[in-house]
């Protein structure tokens, strides 16, 4: 997920505020340790074909059992059939294997591999004389390749890649489609097989099948495979490959089928999940307005990757962010921030947090387009992951915004909302909030309204919470809380009637206001 | 070496460290410290710990071992490794087993040691630790299992507060992979065993401490994010947690009223776990949440009032409070019956005044006040109940207010039936009204936003005023304290007439026996006196207070005589605030008051223990002096007469807490004098220059201020009668400018010396002063120093003339003057801050430009226009408050404002001093006039310099000044 491991990176911009403008925005870190389950809305890396052919009888009991004995016997039979010379038996064996590999639960991938069947299956892929055999073998291999990396590796090492690429051109649509699918599984395994496929010329072979008369089902598989060819970093797919695929992906983004749209969007999201040069390539295609349009779709499967793509783009440079703004992203975001799914809210808040990290002109556009009200709503009522993103948005906003903009945000209720979140059971979030509070105080100092702000913070219970944080086990937090208390809330801050009377010695170091260099 | 002789020696020394006599103990401790660097030392300790027959020695060895690990295990970069690698390996190989087989007292020490080692070495350098621990789960011996769990807890609890990082998460992932499944199995098995041993109290105790530890581990492991394992096993964990929450076992109930029992500890931790999931993993936890709400609420309904349940109850209520304000759980609460039942069975009972509160009220007033008044009640039941009221009001303000109004009325009726017996009902009613009404609150204003559905004024008139007016002020002290607190809390809501009605009643309550009661009265008055009305004047005027003034002052001082309140900071603050409010009206009472204050000062100076009390005492002294001397300066002598004996004693006895205050009060007194400096001050002068005094940072600001006052009033006296002290005085300056933290103070002093001392008296030191400044500039130039330096050289220029400045610089080193102008003045003057400081620089630079021939006729001439441009910039451009990169991270201690232990007295402050004053009203006009004068002296040159190199914009500003001064350049 986008923001999970970025905190440290994000923090750099607070600590060295204004020093590293290029690092102002938040990026995904390539490799991050995850504790959670892989996310449910994420697109799938590999898929098994478990559909059944229409005219088939239901699976026989032996094909659906977990009994090792039975399976082992079945496999022995398959081995015998497949290794024999009788085409009829080969077809039978292949089909039995495919059925085993297509059962819903516990397909015996390992057993099939260990039975040494892969060599034969790959061989069958070349049997243009027997399309049925080709098809059954392709299907079986597809499903083996859908397993773990080790399973995929077995398929590749048996030389399946060139055979599948050749099969793409098969006049039989179902065979070509199965090849598309198998190649998708191999590409989805990771950058190394992905690049191996690209080296073998998979892209032109795939794109050749992208014709107006191709059936929707076929196109779905094709789009998914293309998206897997865009997927993964370390390294990214090389630029030339991306350039080859992009026009077709853009074309697919205008298709009417939701599933095609979804995978095409995922492809874009992978391509934009990288350094600014990668983002630039996508922006140059002029696809931004269409992406923004897709944000307005009903289907979660489309909205999620479209929003992810937009989120990636606004984590790029100021110019790239501006391009997204110009394409109308700010009018689409409020509704996504109010989306019924919290995962969408979260991604939207993440995008807002990155826009808020930009120059004050872009912050102004957040205000103009009415994003503050939904942002404050998220701070108040969002689920925790969303609140965490929204907190980042506030901190970024307050560290880059003008005094007026900060005041506006406070008036919208953001301060009260983040003060409530000081109770969050997440150390980083708490620290980020303290940072935002500090930023708001800096703005108040410039306006000479520190006392007023102190009262506001105290009224809404913020002072109690900040004081409580002085006991926090985490040093950074307790120091930040203590610094706020010492600077703004120390004892007898209430004696303003006295401070006017009482000054320090002469030649006091007075407070200072604006900063501007002398330059005639 | 590991031999019997060494073991024997070690045992003997360990024994000696237990002997109270320092003559025996200290050398033994020293010896052990001296040998701890030896290889094998830790192994020897562990051997003694394991083999000694003497239980005391074993524990002693365990403690010594733990402290040794704490001091030495960490490998600090660039420092020698303090424990040899073989020892490290041996320790790690044996310690877990040793810990698990030791008796509990030793086990705890070793467990701590393991977690210290683990913090450094786990997981990379101690890969088998976890597996070794996990295998012990199978032992079936719960003594061992609890040892493992405790150690795991101390290893993992940092996951609760550390920032997420890849390193941390990799560690957690590793822990989850090896630990989560066995922990889950252990959890289930332990619960099963609880059933098996349901009647065996000893077994249950061990099992329940295991369950509590397991629950704590659950919290740590789930804190950073929801691990896949726990998401998959949520059913197991949550179902069991839920069952445990609803479980009761008579055998585990304790008789102790104070100490929480095992059941309470376990349930309390489960509440925390549920709250964690509800807050962070809402989506996944949603199916379980309603069950937990019901269970926790039932738990609350059935839990008693004893103190031992406090943590559990407040955790449980906080859980409900956090859930009820989330929009999608609102439906769980909205039923009128549910709300009524929560109000009746959860909130009201937990607001009741308990016997423990009553005891604190009577016997431990200070703690009671801190909890009740200053909000350190964060985990009390009352606070939790209040938070729940506030949470419920977010969606259900109307119904909740309605339900509570009913309770308030019935409780008041109960009270009315028999006040003597039922007074606690009224207390609860007041508390309920307060928590229901307060939506926002600050110390300064009390409640600032109230629930509109509660009629606060009516309640005040009908139920509060009666108690305040009751003739027997000492009856029902708790209710009286409640009533006083009500006035204070709602002071911003109540109309002024009602506050004025309350004032004399509060004054009367200053005399009550109960400490809480008279403290609250003092605090209430103090708060009322700070309230502001129209035009920012005090809401309550001295005229309105006139009828009560004498009574107020009398009662405040009498209250200080009540046992237990002799150093009551609230009363002293109220005295200070009363003086500040009443101003001239206190003058007639000063002779008495100053005697009382001085007497108090004498008493507390014997043993200063209440910093706030002492601070307000000195503030009150300052106020007495200011107010009285404002009316009549001559009275300053009588203050000196009264105070100097005490001050002398404080200075002689070096009462560190008070010395800075004394200097501030003395400065205030000395500044009031109009003629020359009294001899009593001069006698003290040499003592003020003693280096020892300047070693304490807290003394520096007030001492500098005092020396400045000496210079202002007695420069000529010093020059004539104490000329030999001048080098000492300059020595102070030299010490101060050497420090980045105090250099500005050094400049304050130097400025006063240059401004006030007769020129002849310092002639011989001048060159040396500048050399010191240049040295510091060379060695560590900071923005703060440069700013002060600029102000000083310009002040010098104003006082001694530009030629003198140029000559002294160039006398130190050829072309020095030009270098300072070019490298310091021109580039840095824009940074100078403060009106007076800027004016000094403006006048000084004007003099350099127009009264320094070297600027016109030597190679310095090229600097003339840039300097003028810099001056125009100083006039016209915003201040440059940028700080160079390398100064961003100067330690906090190096910046003024963060100094330790200096408590500035607000009422001892003085007016800002302007050494130029009326001599120059408008420096821009002065510049214009001076340029005019210069141009007439050398016609043609000034306009030509301006036209050739001054930028147009600057020229435009300059023309504006010339026009305003109605002069023209020729």
XYZ file of N, CA, C and O in Angstrom, chain B residues 43-156:
456
model
N 30.782 -14.262 33.960
C 30.551 -15.700 34.115
C 30.683 -16.078 35.593
O 29.893 -16.888 36.117
N 31.662 -15.436 36.252
C 31.802 -15.657 37.692
C 30.515 -15.272 38.427
O 30.019 -15.996 39.288
N 30.007 -14.094 38.052
C 28.764 -13.626 38.701
C 27.643 -14.638 38.508
O 26.935 -14.999 39.453
N 27.503 -15.113 37.262
C 26.425 -16.070 36.990
C 26.650 -17.373 37.756
O 25.700 -18.026 38.194
N 27.920 -17.735 37.929
C 28.202 -18.961 38.666
C 27.800 -18.811 40.129
O 27.169 -19.707 40.713
N 28.161 -17.675 40.712
C 27.750 -17.424 42.102
C 26.229 -17.470 42.193
O 25.643 -18.094 43.083
N 25.610 -16.786 41.228
C 24.141 -16.721 41.199
C 23.536 -18.133 41.162
O 22.519 -18.410 41.774
N 24.196 -19.011 40.449
C 23.635 -20.342 40.267
C 23.988 -21.268 41.429
O 23.149 -22.047 41.893
N 25.224 -21.139 41.912
C 25.726 -22.169 42.818
C 25.679 -21.792 44.289
O 25.754 -22.667 45.145
N 25.640 -20.507 44.582
C 25.761 -20.123 45.993
C 24.647 -20.754 46.819
O 23.519 -20.928 46.349
N 24.995 -21.081 48.057
C 24.005 -21.685 48.951
C 23.172 -20.601 49.626
O 22.130 -20.875 50.193
N 23.730 -19.392 49.576
C 23.098 -18.295 50.317
C 22.124 -17.545 49.397
O 22.539 -16.930 48.407
N 20.861 -17.618 49.734
C 19.822 -17.013 48.902
C 20.077 -15.511 48.676
O 19.912 -14.990 47.574
N 20.488 -14.838 49.760
C 20.722 -13.388 49.675
C 21.845 -13.091 48.682
O 21.746 -12.175 47.860
N 22.898 -13.874 48.745
C 24.024 -13.668 47.831
C 23.584 -13.919 46.386
O 23.974 -13.199 45.463
N 22.739 -14.905 46.205
C 22.270 -15.196 44.849
C 21.517 -14.000 44.269
O 21.752 -13.600 43.130
N 20.604 -13.454 45.073
C 19.854 -12.283 44.595
C 20.800 -11.121 44.345
O 20.706 -10.416 43.326
N 21.730 -10.946 45.265
C 22.693 -9.852 45.127
C 23.495 -10.010 43.829
O 23.721 -9.046 43.099
N 23.900 -11.233 43.549
C 24.640 -11.483 42.305
C 23.766 -11.184 41.088
O 24.240 -10.615 40.094
N 22.478 -11.530 41.180
C 21.571 -11.278 40.058
C 21.436 -9.782 39.799
O 21.501 -9.326 38.652
N 21.261 -9.016 40.877
C 21.117 -7.569 40.717
C 22.410 -6.979 40.154
O 22.393 -6.172 39.215
N 23.538 -7.402 40.728
C 24.827 -6.905 40.246
C 25.013 -7.247 38.768
O 25.474 -6.422 37.978
N 24.614 -8.453 38.413
C 24.742 -8.866 37.018
C 23.899 -7.981 36.104
O 24.359 -7.491 35.074
N 22.663 -7.742 36.504
C 21.781 -6.930 35.657
C 22.363 -5.528 35.470
O 22.388 -4.996 34.362
N 22.847 -4.943 36.575
C 23.403 -3.594 36.461
C 24.659 -3.586 35.595
O 24.901 -2.630 34.845
N 25.428 -4.657 35.717
C 26.630 -4.787 34.898
C 26.259 -4.812 33.405
O 26.851 -4.122 32.570
N 25.243 -5.583 33.089
C 24.784 -5.671 31.696
C 24.289 -4.312 31.216
O 24.592 -3.847 30.121
N 23.535 -3.659 32.077
C 22.966 -2.361 31.730
C 24.076 -1.363 31.397
O 23.965 -0.600 30.441
N 25.143 -1.394 32.175
C 26.234 -0.431 31.975
C 27.115 -0.786 30.794
O 27.673 0.089 30.141
N 27.284 -2.080 30.528
C 28.383 -2.477 29.637
C 27.989 -3.141 28.332
O 28.830 -3.277 27.448
N 26.756 -3.643 28.234
C 26.481 -4.485 27.074
C 26.525 -3.708 25.769
O 27.077 -4.165 24.773
N 25.955 -2.533 25.773
C 25.889 -1.786 24.519
C 27.294 -1.479 24.003
O 28.164 -1.051 24.752
N 27.470 -1.697 22.712
C 28.757 -1.358 22.098
C 28.619 0.018 21.485
O 27.840 0.228 20.563
N 29.346 0.964 22.049
C 29.259 2.328 21.564
C 30.358 2.545 20.545
O 31.503 2.143 20.752
N 29.966 3.175 19.467
C 30.925 3.404 18.394
C 32.122 4.192 18.918
O 31.967 5.094 19.737
N 33.293 3.856 18.448
C 34.534 4.530 18.836
C 34.905 4.318 20.294
O 35.770 4.993 20.827
N 34.212 3.436 20.962
C 34.612 3.143 22.333
C 34.943 1.663 22.412
O 34.419 0.868 21.643
N 35.816 1.323 23.341
C 36.190 -0.097 23.404
C 35.003 -0.975 23.782
O 34.114 -0.553 24.521
N 34.998 -2.161 23.277
C 34.010 -3.168 23.629
C 34.268 -3.589 25.076
O 35.339 -4.074 25.417
N 33.282 -3.401 25.931
C 33.551 -3.573 27.352
C 33.360 -5.003 27.841
O 33.677 -5.312 28.980
N 32.792 -5.849 26.990
C 32.621 -7.250 27.390
C 33.237 -8.115 26.289
O 32.947 -7.909 25.104
N 34.047 -9.043 26.669
C 34.747 -9.829 25.652
C 33.754 -10.699 24.872
O 32.705 -11.076 25.398
N 34.104 -11.008 23.640
C 33.191 -11.786 22.815
C 32.900 -13.175 23.387
O 31.746 -13.610 23.365
N 33.915 -13.863 23.904
C 33.581 -15.169 24.504
C 32.582 -15.032 25.667
O 31.673 -15.862 25.802
N 32.755 -13.998 26.474
C 31.813 -13.792 27.575
C 30.403 -13.538 27.038
O 29.415 -14.055 27.553
N 30.342 -12.719 26.005
C 29.030 -12.428 25.415
C 28.350 -13.715 24.952
O 27.178 -13.959 25.228
N 29.132 -14.519 24.248
C 28.560 -15.766 23.728
C 28.108 -16.668 24.875
O 27.007 -17.240 24.846
N 28.971 -16.766 25.887
C 28.634 -17.644 27.006
C 27.375 -17.153 27.732
O 26.510 -17.953 28.113
N 27.288 -15.848 27.909
C 26.110 -15.308 28.596
C 24.843 -15.667 27.818
O 23.868 -16.179 28.366
N 24.890 -15.417 26.511
C 23.691 -15.663 25.712
C 23.326 -17.143 25.671
O 22.151 -17.506 25.590
N 24.369 -17.984 25.761
C 24.084 -19.413 25.690
C 23.392 -19.908 26.961
O 22.639 -20.884 26.921
N 23.670 -19.254 28.088
C 23.194 -19.809 29.358
C 22.054 -19.066 30.024
O 21.347 -19.622 30.852
N 21.912 -17.815 29.677
C 21.078 -16.974 30.536
C 19.601 -17.375 30.511
O 18.919 -17.321 31.530
N 19.098 -17.791 29.342
C 17.669 -18.106 29.278
C 17.351 -19.285 30.200
O 16.421 -19.229 31.019
N 18.176 -20.299 30.093
C 17.963 -21.474 30.930
C 18.077 -21.116 32.407
O 17.251 -21.518 33.236
N 19.076 -20.352 32.711
C 19.314 -19.951 34.089
C 18.125 -19.154 34.626
O 17.643 -19.371 35.741
N 17.655 -18.241 33.793
C 16.524 -17.419 34.197
C 15.317 -18.303 34.497
O 14.647 -18.146 35.520
N 15.076 -19.257 33.599
C 13.857 -20.050 33.725
C 13.900 -21.007 34.909
O 12.863 -21.395 35.435
N 15.100 -21.392 35.336
C 15.179 -22.349 36.435
C 15.412 -21.655 37.775
O 15.579 -22.316 38.791
N 15.453 -20.324 37.770
C 15.708 -19.618 39.027
C 14.401 -19.254 39.717
O 13.359 -19.167 39.077
N 14.492 -19.032 41.031
C 13.304 -18.565 41.750
C 12.877 -17.181 41.259
O 13.686 -16.446 40.679
N 11.644 -16.839 41.522
C 11.046 -15.667 40.893
C 11.853 -14.365 41.053
O 12.014 -13.610 40.112
N 12.371 -14.146 42.249
C 13.087 -12.901 42.509
C 14.296 -12.756 41.575
O 14.571 -11.671 41.051
N 15.000 -13.848 41.383
C 16.169 -13.840 40.497
C 15.719 -13.837 39.038
O 16.284 -13.158 38.184
N 14.637 -14.562 38.804
C 14.106 -14.629 37.447
C 13.823 -13.234 36.898
O 14.142 -12.921 35.755
N 13.257 -12.381 37.736
C 12.913 -11.034 37.271
C 14.160 -10.253 36.877
O 14.168 -9.557 35.866
N 15.204 -10.366 37.675
C 16.449 -9.651 37.359
C 17.029 -10.156 36.045
O 17.434 -9.374 35.189
N 17.069 -11.477 35.903
C 17.661 -12.041 34.692
C 16.803 -11.737 33.468
O 17.321 -11.509 32.366
N 15.508 -11.719 33.685
C 14.614 -11.375 32.588
C 14.891 -9.946 32.111
O 14.948 -9.682 30.911
N 15.109 -9.051 33.053
C 15.478 -7.676 32.683
C 16.788 -7.667 31.910
O 16.920 -6.977 30.896
N 17.745 -8.447 32.409
C 19.038 -8.493 31.734
C 18.871 -9.004 30.308
O 19.453 -8.461 29.364
N 18.034 -10.028 30.137
C 17.810 -10.565 28.792
C 17.228 -9.494 27.882
O 17.627 -9.345 26.727
N 16.301 -8.714 28.424
C 15.702 -7.731 27.525
C 16.693 -6.624 27.189
O 16.654 -6.072 26.098
N 17.608 -6.315 28.110
C 18.646 -5.326 27.764
C 19.555 -5.887 26.663
O 19.848 -5.221 25.673
N 19.946 -7.127 26.831
C 20.787 -7.758 25.802
C 20.006 -7.865 24.494
O 20.517 -7.564 23.418
N 18.740 -8.257 24.619
C 17.905 -8.429 23.441
C 17.780 -7.132 22.664
O 17.799 -7.120 21.428
N 17.674 -6.020 23.400
C 17.529 -4.720 22.749
C 18.714 -4.464 21.812
O 18.585 -3.854 20.760
N 19.890 -4.962 22.198
C 21.083 -4.749 21.375
C 21.275 -5.865 20.346
O 21.634 -5.605 19.207
N 21.056 -7.086 20.771
C 21.485 -8.213 19.950
C 20.376 -8.901 19.164
O 20.640 -9.572 18.176
N 19.148 -8.758 19.660
C 18.055 -9.470 19.024
C 17.570 -8.695 17.810
O 17.432 -7.482 17.899
N 17.278 -9.288 16.687
C 17.381 -10.720 16.413
C 18.729 -11.146 15.779
O 19.114 -12.293 15.943
N 19.427 -10.203 15.104
C 20.590 -10.631 14.308
C 21.627 -11.405 15.118
O 22.066 -12.469 14.716
N 22.027 -10.810 16.249
C 23.130 -11.421 16.967
C 22.665 -12.444 18.011
O 23.445 -12.922 18.811
N 21.392 -12.722 18.015
C 20.887 -13.709 18.968
C 19.761 -14.495 18.305
O 18.620 -14.473 18.770
N 20.084 -15.140 17.205
C 19.027 -15.711 16.363
C 18.220 -16.817 17.051
O 17.037 -16.977 16.763
N 18.838 -17.547 17.978
C 18.096 -18.690 18.529
C 17.319 -18.352 19.796
O 16.714 -19.232 20.400
N 17.350 -17.070 20.185
C 16.664 -16.708 21.430
C 15.190 -17.115 21.403
O 14.678 -17.762 22.317
N 14.512 -16.713 20.309
C 13.067 -16.946 20.263
C 12.717 -18.427 20.261
O 11.844 -18.876 21.000
N 13.417 -19.172 19.414
C 13.100 -20.606 19.349
C 13.349 -21.260 20.698
O 12.579 -22.107 21.142
N 14.426 -20.819 21.350
C 14.724 -21.375 22.656
C 13.568 -21.087 23.627
O 13.146 -21.944 24.399
N 13.054 -19.889 23.521
C 11.955 -19.530 24.409
C 10.689 -20.312 24.061
O 9.972 -20.815 24.938
N 10.406 -20.381 22.752
C 9.157 -21.006 22.332
C 9.097 -22.485 22.732
O 8.052 -22.991 23.149
N 10.253 -23.154 22.649
C 10.221 -24.580 23.005
C 9.812 -24.778 24.461
O 9.263 -25.813 24.815
N 10.057 -23.749 25.296
C 9.682 -23.882 26.712
C 8.174 -23.869 26.923
O 7.713 -24.208 27.998
N 7.462 -23.355 25.923
C 5.997 -23.376 26.060
C 5.496 -24.801 26.267
O 4.463 -25.027 26.870
N 6.259 -25.732 25.688
C 5.818 -27.114 25.785
C 6.108 -27.742 27.148
O 5.647 -28.840 27.425
N 6.911 -27.051 27.955
C 7.346 -27.666 29.210
C 6.180 -28.004 30.137
O 6.293 -28.885 30.974
N 5.065 -27.263 29.981
C 3.939 -27.519 30.863
C 4.153 -26.948 32.262
O 3.250 -26.954 33.088
N 5.340 -26.422 32.515
C 5.631 -25.838 33.827
C 5.363 -24.333 33.739
O 6.100 -23.604 33.059
N 4.336 -23.881 34.424
C 3.941 -22.482 34.244
C 4.880 -21.496 34.916
O 4.876 -20.310 34.610
N 5.693 -21.984 35.821
C 6.732 -21.112 36.365
C 7.694 -20.740 35.233
O 8.060 -19.572 35.046
N 8.076 -21.741 34.463
C 8.952 -21.508 33.313
C 8.237 -20.707 32.234
O 8.766 -19.731 31.689
N 7.015 -21.097 31.959
C 6.263 -20.410 30.903
C 6.098 -18.933 31.225
O 6.314 -18.067 30.374
N 5.781 -18.627 32.477
C 5.626 -17.217 32.827
C 6.941 -16.464 32.724
O 6.969 -15.280 32.365
N 8.027 -17.149 33.033
C 9.335 -16.523 32.842
C 9.548 -16.166 31.387
O 9.981 -15.055 31.060
N 9.217 -17.083 30.504
C 9.355 -16.819 29.069
C 8.451 -15.654 28.655
O 8.875 -14.730 27.949
N 7.222 -15.694 29.126
C 6.272 -14.651 28.728
C 6.725 -13.281 29.220
O 6.637 -12.289 28.495
N 7.215 -13.264 30.456
C 7.658 -11.981 31.002
C 8.820 -11.433 30.177
O 8.867 -10.241 29.849
N 9.751 -12.308 29.856
C 10.895 -11.872 29.064
C 10.434 -11.398 27.679
O 10.873 -10.360 27.187
N 9.541 -12.170 27.088
C 9.028 -11.772 25.774
C 8.358 -10.399 25.880
O 8.545 -9.538 25.024
N 7.619 -10.202 26.961
C 6.941 -8.917 27.120
C 7.957 -7.777 27.186
O 7.788 -6.745 26.545
N 9.032 -7.990 27.946
C 9.962 -6.871 28.018
C 10.735 -6.702 26.710
O 11.178 -5.608 26.397
N 10.852 -7.768 25.925
C 11.490 -7.615 24.608
C 10.576 -6.919 23.598
O 11.029 -6.150 22.768
N 9.294 -7.225 23.681
C 8.374 -6.765 22.619
C 7.656 -5.463 22.938
O 7.027 -4.882 22.073
